[in-house]
């Protein structure tokens, strides 16, 4: 690993340390220049290649490195490499597995759901549970969610292993062949139908969650109800 | 209309604005037409000049000489047990209830709504019965 510069510039563009001082600081007296073996240094610029054919002279002298076929007319500036690093999305402090969330967008807007875990993509895995309020095992972005202070203890709940980002990712629809007549008569969109796998996994999760919900009085009705704002209710003044 | 709560030495007041909001203090002296010297050693209020606009006068009064020291105020305050009297007053209880209402969680809000509905159902049922009975009578 290279050290940062042991020298720096003072005001006026004058280096702090002189050449000899830098020699000392970099401990160049300890570093010996490695002598390159003159035999190794030789780089071969031309190759002799055999050529077929009677009248072609048996060989050609060919350069090892070919010159460029074309050179650009303008000098393009070098692209600066982005230093952005993709990091896992930070989970809000108010979010913890087992928390009841209020969904703020999407088809299940206003519904209260149980937060199960954060997936590697950063999205939250939630479920109604489905038998309580119709929200299936689903991914949700934490930006579109209000975390309430209500928690259910789901430490004992075991989620199916398959539940990951790949499980929920939308399957790309197969491209239709460009045939005139068949396209007109076909449905433009294939309707989504729930797979048996999903139903099974949903049942597994629900069967574990429902007894936990039943332990707290009113919790089931709470999850069945939708969140609405009434007169005099201001979200910035409310505690969730 | 006679005013019963007057600005006077020893009048206990509730601070309504500023960092000491919600705390009790005692009017120790009057600075000018707009400001009073106020102190609340038993409620964590520093001795300071406060505008009258920031105070709500209460029904309590303690006997202290003007510009009394903190020690004297504490003695008189505790002798009359102002702290306890305040907590038992309807005003203080309402403030507590208001603070509680503002801090309920979403789940508690839901439960309150359910209870209100239950109560409304009971009341309406009884009301309709009474109304029916009255209609029958007349």
GROMACS .gro file of C-alpha atoms in nm:
model
  378
    1UNK     CA    1   0.000   0.000   0.000
    2UNK     CA    2   0.138   0.335  -0.101
    3UNK     CA    3   0.184   0.597   0.169
    4UNK     CA    4   0.018   0.936   0.127
    5UNK     CA    5   0.257   1.209   0.027
    6UNK     CA    6   0.497   1.283   0.310
    7UNK     CA    7   0.536   1.631   0.173
    8UNK     CA    8   0.279   1.905   0.146
    9UNK     CA    9   0.257   2.249  -0.001
   10UNK     CA   10   0.273   2.563   0.205
   11UNK     CA   11   0.101   2.887   0.112
   12UNK     CA   12   0.250   3.017  -0.211
   13UNK     CA   13   0.296   2.673  -0.361
   14UNK     CA   14   0.624   2.612  -0.181
   15UNK     CA   15   0.690   2.253  -0.069
   16UNK     CA   16   0.739   2.210   0.304
   17UNK     CA   17   1.033   1.971   0.275
   18UNK     CA   18   1.331   1.999   0.049
   19UNK     CA   19   1.456   1.729  -0.179
   20UNK     CA   20   1.711   1.608   0.075
   21UNK     CA   21   1.460   1.624   0.357
   22UNK     CA   22   1.223   1.414   0.149
   23UNK     CA   23   1.501   1.166   0.084
   24UNK     CA   24   1.530   1.125   0.458
   25UNK     CA   25   1.159   1.112   0.519
   26UNK     CA   26   1.099   0.852   0.253
   27UNK     CA   27   1.396   0.653   0.383
   28UNK     CA   28   1.532   0.618   0.034
   29UNK     CA   29   1.865   0.525   0.185
   30UNK     CA   30   1.696   0.201   0.278
   31UNK     CA   31   1.552   0.146  -0.064
   32UNK     CA   32   1.793   0.019  -0.318
   33UNK     CA   33   1.723   0.049  -0.682
   34UNK     CA   34   1.673  -0.292  -0.827
   35UNK     CA   35   1.893  -0.336  -1.129
   36UNK     CA   36   1.712  -0.475  -1.422
   37UNK     CA   37   1.887  -0.762  -1.587
   38UNK     CA   38   1.986  -0.628  -1.931
   39UNK     CA   39   1.898  -0.960  -2.083
   40UNK     CA   40   1.540  -0.934  -1.956
   41UNK     CA   41   1.507  -0.576  -2.066
   42UNK     CA   42   1.528  -0.650  -2.430
   43UNK     CA   43   1.185  -0.626  -2.580
   44UNK     CA   44   1.137  -0.775  -2.918
   45UNK     CA   45   0.973  -0.533  -3.155
   46UNK     CA   46   0.972  -0.742  -3.467
   47UNK     CA   47   0.889  -1.099  -3.536
   48UNK     CA   48   0.981  -1.312  -3.826
   49UNK     CA   49   0.688  -1.503  -3.956
   50UNK     CA   50   0.699  -1.782  -4.213
   51UNK     CA   51   0.486  -1.720  -4.519
   52UNK     CA   52   0.337  -1.981  -4.748
   53UNK     CA   53   0.349  -1.973  -5.117
   54UNK     CA   54   0.636  -2.018  -5.357
   55UNK     CA   55   0.677  -1.669  -5.482
   56UNK     CA   56   0.620  -1.485  -5.157
   57UNK     CA   57   0.966  -1.510  -5.009
   58UNK     CA   58   0.960  -1.752  -4.716
   59UNK     CA   59   0.929  -1.500  -4.437
   60UNK     CA   60   0.794  -1.162  -4.339
   61UNK     CA   61   0.920  -0.931  -4.071
   62UNK     CA   62   0.616  -0.832  -3.876
   63UNK     CA   63   0.589  -0.594  -3.579
   64UNK     CA   64   0.482  -0.762  -3.252
   65UNK     CA   65   0.259  -0.472  -3.160
   66UNK     CA   66   0.041  -0.340  -3.439
   67UNK     CA   67  -0.015   0.033  -3.467
   68UNK     CA   68  -0.366   0.164  -3.427
   69UNK     CA   69  -0.591   0.156  -3.731
   70UNK     CA   70  -0.724   0.502  -3.665
   71UNK     CA   71  -0.653   0.782  -3.427
   72UNK     CA   72  -0.926   1.007  -3.292
   73UNK     CA   73  -0.926   1.366  -3.416
   74UNK     CA   74  -1.005   1.504  -3.070
   75UNK     CA   75  -0.852   1.420  -2.739
   76UNK     CA   76  -1.129   1.297  -2.519
   77UNK     CA   77  -1.094   1.372  -2.150
   78UNK     CA   78  -1.042   1.072  -1.929
   79UNK     CA   79  -1.351   0.946  -1.763
   80UNK     CA   80  -1.350   0.993  -1.389
   81UNK     CA   81  -1.439   0.672  -1.212
   82UNK     CA   82  -1.732   0.711  -0.983
   83UNK     CA   83  -1.651   0.653  -0.616
   84UNK     CA   84  -2.008   0.562  -0.539
   85UNK     CA   85  -2.037   0.237  -0.353
   86UNK     CA   86  -2.356   0.037  -0.342
   87UNK     CA   87  -2.432  -0.017   0.021
   88UNK     CA   88  -2.721  -0.204   0.180
   89UNK     CA   89  -3.009   0.028   0.258
   90UNK     CA   90  -3.006   0.134   0.621
   91UNK     CA   91  -3.308   0.024   0.817
   92UNK     CA   92  -3.483   0.304   1.003
   93UNK     CA   93  -3.439   0.287   1.379
   94UNK     CA   94  -3.813   0.260   1.430
   95UNK     CA   95  -3.828  -0.056   1.216
   96UNK     CA   96  -3.773  -0.389   1.382
   97UNK     CA   97  -3.899  -0.735   1.285
   98UNK     CA   98  -4.244  -0.782   1.429
   99UNK     CA   99  -4.332  -0.414   1.400
  100UNK     CA  100  -4.676  -0.321   1.270
  101UNK     CA  101  -4.641  -0.097   0.966
  102UNK     CA  102  -4.888   0.125   0.783
  103UNK     CA  103  -4.855   0.098   0.407
  104UNK     CA  104  -4.876   0.434   0.241
  105UNK     CA  105  -4.880   0.345  -0.125
  106UNK     CA  106  -4.982   0.072  -0.359
  107UNK     CA  107  -5.292  -0.141  -0.380
  108UNK     CA  108  -5.278  -0.206  -0.006
  109UNK     CA  109  -5.258   0.161   0.085
  110UNK     CA  110  -5.370   0.229   0.442
  111UNK     CA  111  -5.348  -0.131   0.555
  112UNK     CA  112  -5.164  -0.232   0.867
  113UNK     CA  113  -4.920  -0.516   0.818
  114UNK     CA  114  -4.657  -0.709   1.007
  115UNK     CA  115  -4.292  -0.651   0.918
  116UNK     CA  116  -4.102  -0.979   0.893
  117UNK     CA  117  -3.750  -0.897   0.784
  118UNK     CA  118  -3.535  -0.684   0.561
  119UNK     CA  119  -3.429  -0.851   0.239
  120UNK     CA  120  -3.079  -0.814   0.091
  121UNK     CA  121  -3.208  -0.566  -0.167
  122UNK     CA  122  -3.306  -0.339   0.123
  123UNK     CA  123  -3.679  -0.383   0.080
  124UNK     CA  124  -3.897  -0.499   0.366
  125UNK     CA  125  -4.072  -0.833   0.365
  126UNK     CA  126  -4.421  -0.788   0.505
  127UNK     CA  127  -4.741  -0.983   0.532
  128UNK     CA  128  -5.094  -0.894   0.650
  129UNK     CA  129  -5.111  -1.181   0.750
  130UNK     CA  130  -5.307  -1.271   0.440
  131UNK     CA  131  -5.593  -1.438   0.627
  132UNK     CA  132  -5.634  -1.126   0.842
  133UNK     CA  133  -5.633  -0.842   0.592
  134UNK     CA  134  -5.550  -0.979   0.248
  135UNK     CA  135  -5.192  -0.859   0.225
  136UNK     CA  136  -4.976  -1.148   0.104
  137UNK     CA  137  -4.606  -1.203   0.160
  138UNK     CA  138  -4.483  -0.899  -0.018
  139UNK     CA  139  -4.188  -0.666  -0.061
  140UNK     CA  140  -4.227  -0.305   0.035
  141UNK     CA  141  -3.990  -0.009   0.032
  142UNK     CA  142  -3.936   0.144   0.373
  143UNK     CA  143  -3.991   0.491   0.227
  144UNK     CA  144  -4.357   0.409   0.170
  145UNK     CA  145  -4.422   0.288   0.518
  146UNK     CA  146  -4.499   0.435   0.860
  147UNK     CA  147  -4.355   0.229   1.143
  148UNK     CA  148  -4.585   0.220   1.443
  149UNK     CA  149  -4.473   0.158   1.797
  150UNK     CA  150  -4.681  -0.160   1.812
  151UNK     CA  151  -4.472  -0.476   1.802
  152UNK     CA  152  -4.545  -0.845   1.783
  153UNK     CA  153  -4.282  -1.086   1.907
  154UNK     CA  154  -4.190  -1.289   1.601
  155UNK     CA  155  -3.860  -1.425   1.728
  156UNK     CA  156  -4.007  -1.775   1.723
  157UNK     CA  157  -4.145  -1.743   1.372
  158UNK     CA  158  -3.956  -1.939   1.110
  159UNK     CA  159  -3.979  -1.804   0.759
  160UNK     CA  160  -3.937  -2.031   0.458
  161UNK     CA  161  -3.579  -2.026   0.330
  162UNK     CA  162  -3.687  -1.949  -0.026
  163UNK     CA  163  -3.823  -1.606   0.069
  164UNK     CA  164  -3.569  -1.374  -0.089
  165UNK     CA  165  -3.551  -1.111  -0.357
  166UNK     CA  166  -3.544  -1.368  -0.637
  167UNK     CA  167  -3.864  -1.523  -0.505
  168UNK     CA  168  -4.052  -1.196  -0.542
  169UNK     CA  169  -3.890  -1.063  -0.856
  170UNK     CA  170  -4.131  -1.027  -1.145
  171UNK     CA  171  -4.086  -1.288  -1.414
  172UNK     CA  172  -4.000  -1.127  -1.747
  173UNK     CA  173  -4.277  -1.200  -1.995
  174UNK     CA  174  -4.160  -1.401  -2.295
  175UNK     CA  175  -4.124  -1.186  -2.605
  176UNK     CA  176  -4.390  -1.252  -2.864
  177UNK     CA  177  -4.278  -1.343  -3.211
  178UNK     CA  178  -4.354  -1.071  -3.461
  179UNK     CA  179  -4.645  -1.232  -3.640
  180UNK     CA  180  -4.921  -1.001  -3.752
  181UNK     CA  181  -5.245  -1.189  -3.702
  182UNK     CA  182  -5.158  -1.381  -3.389
  183UNK     CA  183  -5.069  -1.062  -3.209
  184UNK     CA  184  -5.401  -0.899  -3.273
  185UNK     CA  185  -5.601  -1.185  -3.131
  186UNK     CA  186  -5.385  -1.251  -2.828
  187UNK     CA  187  -5.431  -1.075  -2.493
  188UNK     CA  188  -5.189  -0.788  -2.457
  189UNK     CA  189  -5.108  -0.882  -2.097
  190UNK     CA  190  -5.092  -1.219  -1.933
  191UNK     CA  191  -5.293  -1.215  -1.614
  192UNK     CA  192  -5.099  -1.285  -1.295
  193UNK     CA  193  -5.204  -1.596  -1.108
  194UNK     CA  194  -5.076  -1.695  -0.766
  195UNK     CA  195  -4.848  -1.996  -0.773
  196UNK     CA  196  -4.905  -2.293  -0.546
  197UNK     CA  197  -4.565  -2.231  -0.393
  198UNK     CA  198  -4.675  -1.886  -0.281
  199UNK     CA  199  -4.998  -2.019  -0.131
  200UNK     CA  200  -4.806  -2.281   0.059
  201UNK     CA  201  -4.550  -2.038   0.196
  202UNK     CA  202  -4.826  -1.796   0.289
  203UNK     CA  203  -5.004  -2.066   0.487
  204UNK     CA  204  -4.684  -2.158   0.667
  205UNK     CA  205  -4.620  -1.801   0.774
  206UNK     CA  206  -4.981  -1.721   0.859
  207UNK     CA  207  -5.020  -2.028   1.076
  208UNK     CA  208  -4.732  -1.904   1.289
  209UNK     CA  209  -4.839  -1.541   1.302
  210UNK     CA  210  -5.209  -1.574   1.375
  211UNK     CA  211  -5.169  -1.730   1.723
  212UNK     CA  212  -4.922  -1.454   1.813
  213UNK     CA  213  -5.172  -1.193   1.701
  214UNK     CA  214  -5.449  -1.353   1.900
  215UNK     CA  215  -5.252  -1.319   2.224
  216UNK     CA  216  -5.293  -0.941   2.216
  217UNK     CA  217  -5.654  -0.828   2.254
  218UNK     CA  218  -5.787  -0.616   1.965
  219UNK     CA  219  -5.474  -0.679   1.760
  220UNK     CA  220  -5.657  -0.876   1.492
  221UNK     CA  221  -5.923  -0.607   1.451
  222UNK     CA  222  -5.647  -0.348   1.444
  223UNK     CA  223  -5.472  -0.525   1.158
  224UNK     CA  224  -5.800  -0.560   0.975
  225UNK     CA  225  -5.871  -0.189   0.999
  226UNK     CA  226  -5.728   0.071   0.764
  227UNK     CA  227  -5.544   0.383   0.861
  228UNK     CA  228  -5.721   0.708   0.775
  229UNK     CA  229  -5.669   1.068   0.869
  230UNK     CA  230  -5.955   1.248   1.036
  231UNK     CA  231  -6.025   1.609   1.100
  232UNK     CA  232  -5.782   1.752   1.348
  233UNK     CA  233  -5.531   1.475   1.294
  234UNK     CA  234  -5.198   1.599   1.165
  235UNK     CA  235  -4.937   1.333   1.086
  236UNK     CA  236  -4.647   1.551   1.200
  237UNK     CA  237  -4.815   1.590   1.540
  238UNK     CA  238  -4.916   1.229   1.578
  239UNK     CA  239  -4.731   0.953   1.753
  240UNK     CA  240  -4.754   0.627   1.567
  241UNK     CA  241  -6.725   4.122   3.674
  242UNK     CA  242  -6.472   4.101   3.954
  243UNK     CA  243  -6.133   3.950   3.890
  244UNK     CA  244  -6.034   3.691   4.149
  245UNK     CA  245  -5.686   3.608   4.026
  246UNK     CA  246  -5.472   3.914   4.067
  247UNK     CA  247  -5.108   3.978   4.002
  248UNK     CA  248  -4.965   4.012   4.350
  249UNK     CA  249  -4.662   3.909   4.547
  250UNK     CA  250  -4.695   3.540   4.616
  251UNK     CA  251  -4.944   3.465   4.336
  252UNK     CA  252  -4.872   3.123   4.188
  253UNK     CA  253  -4.871   3.119   3.811
  254UNK     CA  254  -4.836   2.863   3.532
  255UNK     CA  255  -4.573   2.941   3.270
  256UNK     CA  256  -4.724   2.897   2.927
  257UNK     CA  257  -4.437   2.981   2.693
  258UNK     CA  258  -4.070   2.916   2.667
  259UNK     CA  259  -3.843   2.642   2.799
  260UNK     CA  260  -4.022   2.634   3.136
  261UNK     CA  261  -4.357   2.574   2.974
  262UNK     CA  262  -4.601   2.391   3.197
  263UNK     CA  263  -4.414   2.468   3.520
  264UNK     CA  264  -4.541   2.657   3.823
  265UNK     CA  265  -4.377   2.970   3.955
  266UNK     CA  266  -4.441   3.235   4.215
  267UNK     CA  267  -4.460   3.609   4.147
  268UNK     CA  268  -4.198   3.755   4.372
  269UNK     CA  269  -4.195   4.115   4.255
  270UNK     CA  270  -4.322   4.333   3.974
  271UNK     CA  271  -4.061   4.483   3.743
  272UNK     CA  272  -4.283   4.710   3.534
  273UNK     CA  273  -4.618   4.718   3.357
  274UNK     CA  274  -4.530   4.413   3.151
  275UNK     CA  275  -4.287   4.204   3.351
  276UNK     CA  276  -4.275   4.027   3.685
  277UNK     CA  277  -3.989   3.879   3.878
  278UNK     CA  278  -4.072   3.518   3.911
  279UNK     CA  279  -3.919   3.219   4.090
  280UNK     CA  280  -4.005   2.851   4.112
  281UNK     CA  281  -3.754   2.672   4.334
  282UNK     CA  282  -3.990   2.378   4.392
  283UNK     CA  283  -4.069   2.334   4.023
  284UNK     CA  284  -3.727   2.393   3.865
  285UNK     CA  285  -3.785   2.746   3.740
  286UNK     CA  286  -3.493   2.985   3.768
  287UNK     CA  287  -3.543   3.326   3.922
  288UNK     CA  288  -3.610   3.549   3.626
  289UNK     CA  289  -3.813   3.832   3.482
  290UNK     CA  290  -4.104   3.706   3.278
  291UNK     CA  291  -4.363   3.892   3.076
  292UNK     CA  292  -4.716   3.869   3.211
  293UNK     CA  293  -4.831   3.744   2.874
  294UNK     CA  294  -4.641   3.422   2.933
  295UNK     CA  295  -4.814   3.351   3.260
  296UNK     CA  296  -5.146   3.204   3.353
  297UNK     CA  297  -5.247   3.311   3.703
  298UNK     CA  298  -5.374   3.035   3.928
  299UNK     CA  299  -5.603   3.026   4.228
  300UNK     CA  300  -5.318   2.977   4.469
  301UNK     CA  301  -5.133   3.237   4.666
  302UNK     CA  302  -4.855   3.209   4.922
  303UNK     CA  303  -4.754   3.457   5.187
  304UNK     CA  304  -4.410   3.595   5.109
  305UNK     CA  305  -4.256   3.939   5.136
  306UNK     CA  306  -4.159   4.102   4.808
  307UNK     CA  307  -3.817   4.001   4.665
  308UNK     CA  308  -3.814   3.702   4.897
  309UNK     CA  309  -3.523   3.466   4.874
  310UNK     CA  310  -3.558   3.119   4.738
  311UNK     CA  311  -3.538   2.968   5.082
  312UNK     CA  312  -3.836   3.172   5.200
  313UNK     CA  313  -4.035   3.083   4.893
  314UNK     CA  314  -3.967   2.714   4.937
  315UNK     CA  315  -4.082   2.730   5.298
  316UNK     CA  316  -4.404   2.912   5.221
  317UNK     CA  317  -4.474   2.697   4.913
  318UNK     CA  318  -4.432   2.371   5.098
  319UNK     CA  319  -4.626   2.496   5.400
  320UNK     CA  320  -4.929   2.550   5.178
  321UNK     CA  321  -4.853   2.233   4.979
  322UNK     CA  322  -4.912   2.415   4.651
  323UNK     CA  323  -4.761   2.136   4.444
  324UNK     CA  324  -5.010   1.880   4.565
  325UNK     CA  325  -5.304   2.119   4.542
  326UNK     CA  326  -5.213   2.198   4.184
  327UNK     CA  327  -5.190   1.832   4.086
  328UNK     CA  328  -5.533   1.768   4.232
  329UNK     CA  329  -5.693   2.060   4.052
  330UNK     CA  330  -5.910   2.002   3.748
  331UNK     CA  331  -5.688   2.230   3.538
  332UNK     CA  332  -5.377   2.020   3.602
  333UNK     CA  333  -5.565   1.699   3.536
  334UNK     CA  334  -5.689   1.833   3.205
  335UNK     CA  335  -5.333   1.923   3.104
  336UNK     CA  336  -5.217   1.573   3.187
  337UNK     CA  337  -5.503   1.421   2.990
  338UNK     CA  338  -5.426   1.645   2.694
  339UNK     CA  339  -5.059   1.542   2.698
  340UNK     CA  340  -5.158   1.178   2.719
  341UNK     CA  341  -5.398   1.211   2.428
  342UNK     CA  342  -5.127   1.367   2.214
  343UNK     CA  343  -4.888   1.083   2.283
  344UNK     CA  344  -5.104   0.777   2.222
  345UNK     CA  345  -4.983   0.531   1.964
  346UNK     CA  346  -5.169   0.422   1.654
  347UNK     CA  347  -5.287   0.101   1.822
  348UNK     CA  348  -5.412   0.289   2.128
  349UNK     CA  349  -5.592   0.532   1.902
  350UNK     CA  350  -5.766   0.238   1.740
  351UNK     CA  351  -5.870   0.098   2.078
  352UNK     CA  352  -6.003   0.438   2.186
  353UNK     CA  353  -6.208   0.453   1.870
  354UNK     CA  354  -6.355   0.109   1.940
  355UNK     CA  355  -6.442   0.204   2.296
  356UNK     CA  356  -6.606   0.527   2.182
  357UNK     CA  357  -6.814   0.331   1.935
  358UNK     CA  358  -6.916   0.086   2.206
  359UNK     CA  359  -7.017   0.367   2.436
  360UNK     CA  360  -7.209   0.539   2.157
  361UNK     CA  361  -7.397   0.219   2.085
  362UNK     CA  362  -7.500   0.179   2.448
  363UNK     CA  363  -7.609   0.541   2.474
  364UNK     CA  364  -7.799   0.541   2.148
  365UNK     CA  365  -7.980   0.223   2.240
  366UNK     CA  366  -8.092   0.368   2.572
  367UNK     CA  367  -8.183   0.698   2.414
  368UNK     CA  368  -8.400   0.530   2.154
  369UNK     CA  369  -8.575   0.329   2.422
  370UNK     CA  370  -8.650   0.641   2.620
  371UNK     CA  371  -8.769   0.824   2.314
  372UNK     CA  372  -8.996   0.538   2.222
  373UNK     CA  373  -9.135   0.526   2.574
  374UNK     CA  374  -9.204   0.898   2.563
  375UNK     CA  375  -9.376   0.867   2.225
  376UNK     CA  376  -9.593   0.590   2.361
  377UNK     CA  377  -9.686   0.802   2.665
  378UNK     CA  378  -9.788   1.102   2.462
   0.00000   0.00000   0.00000
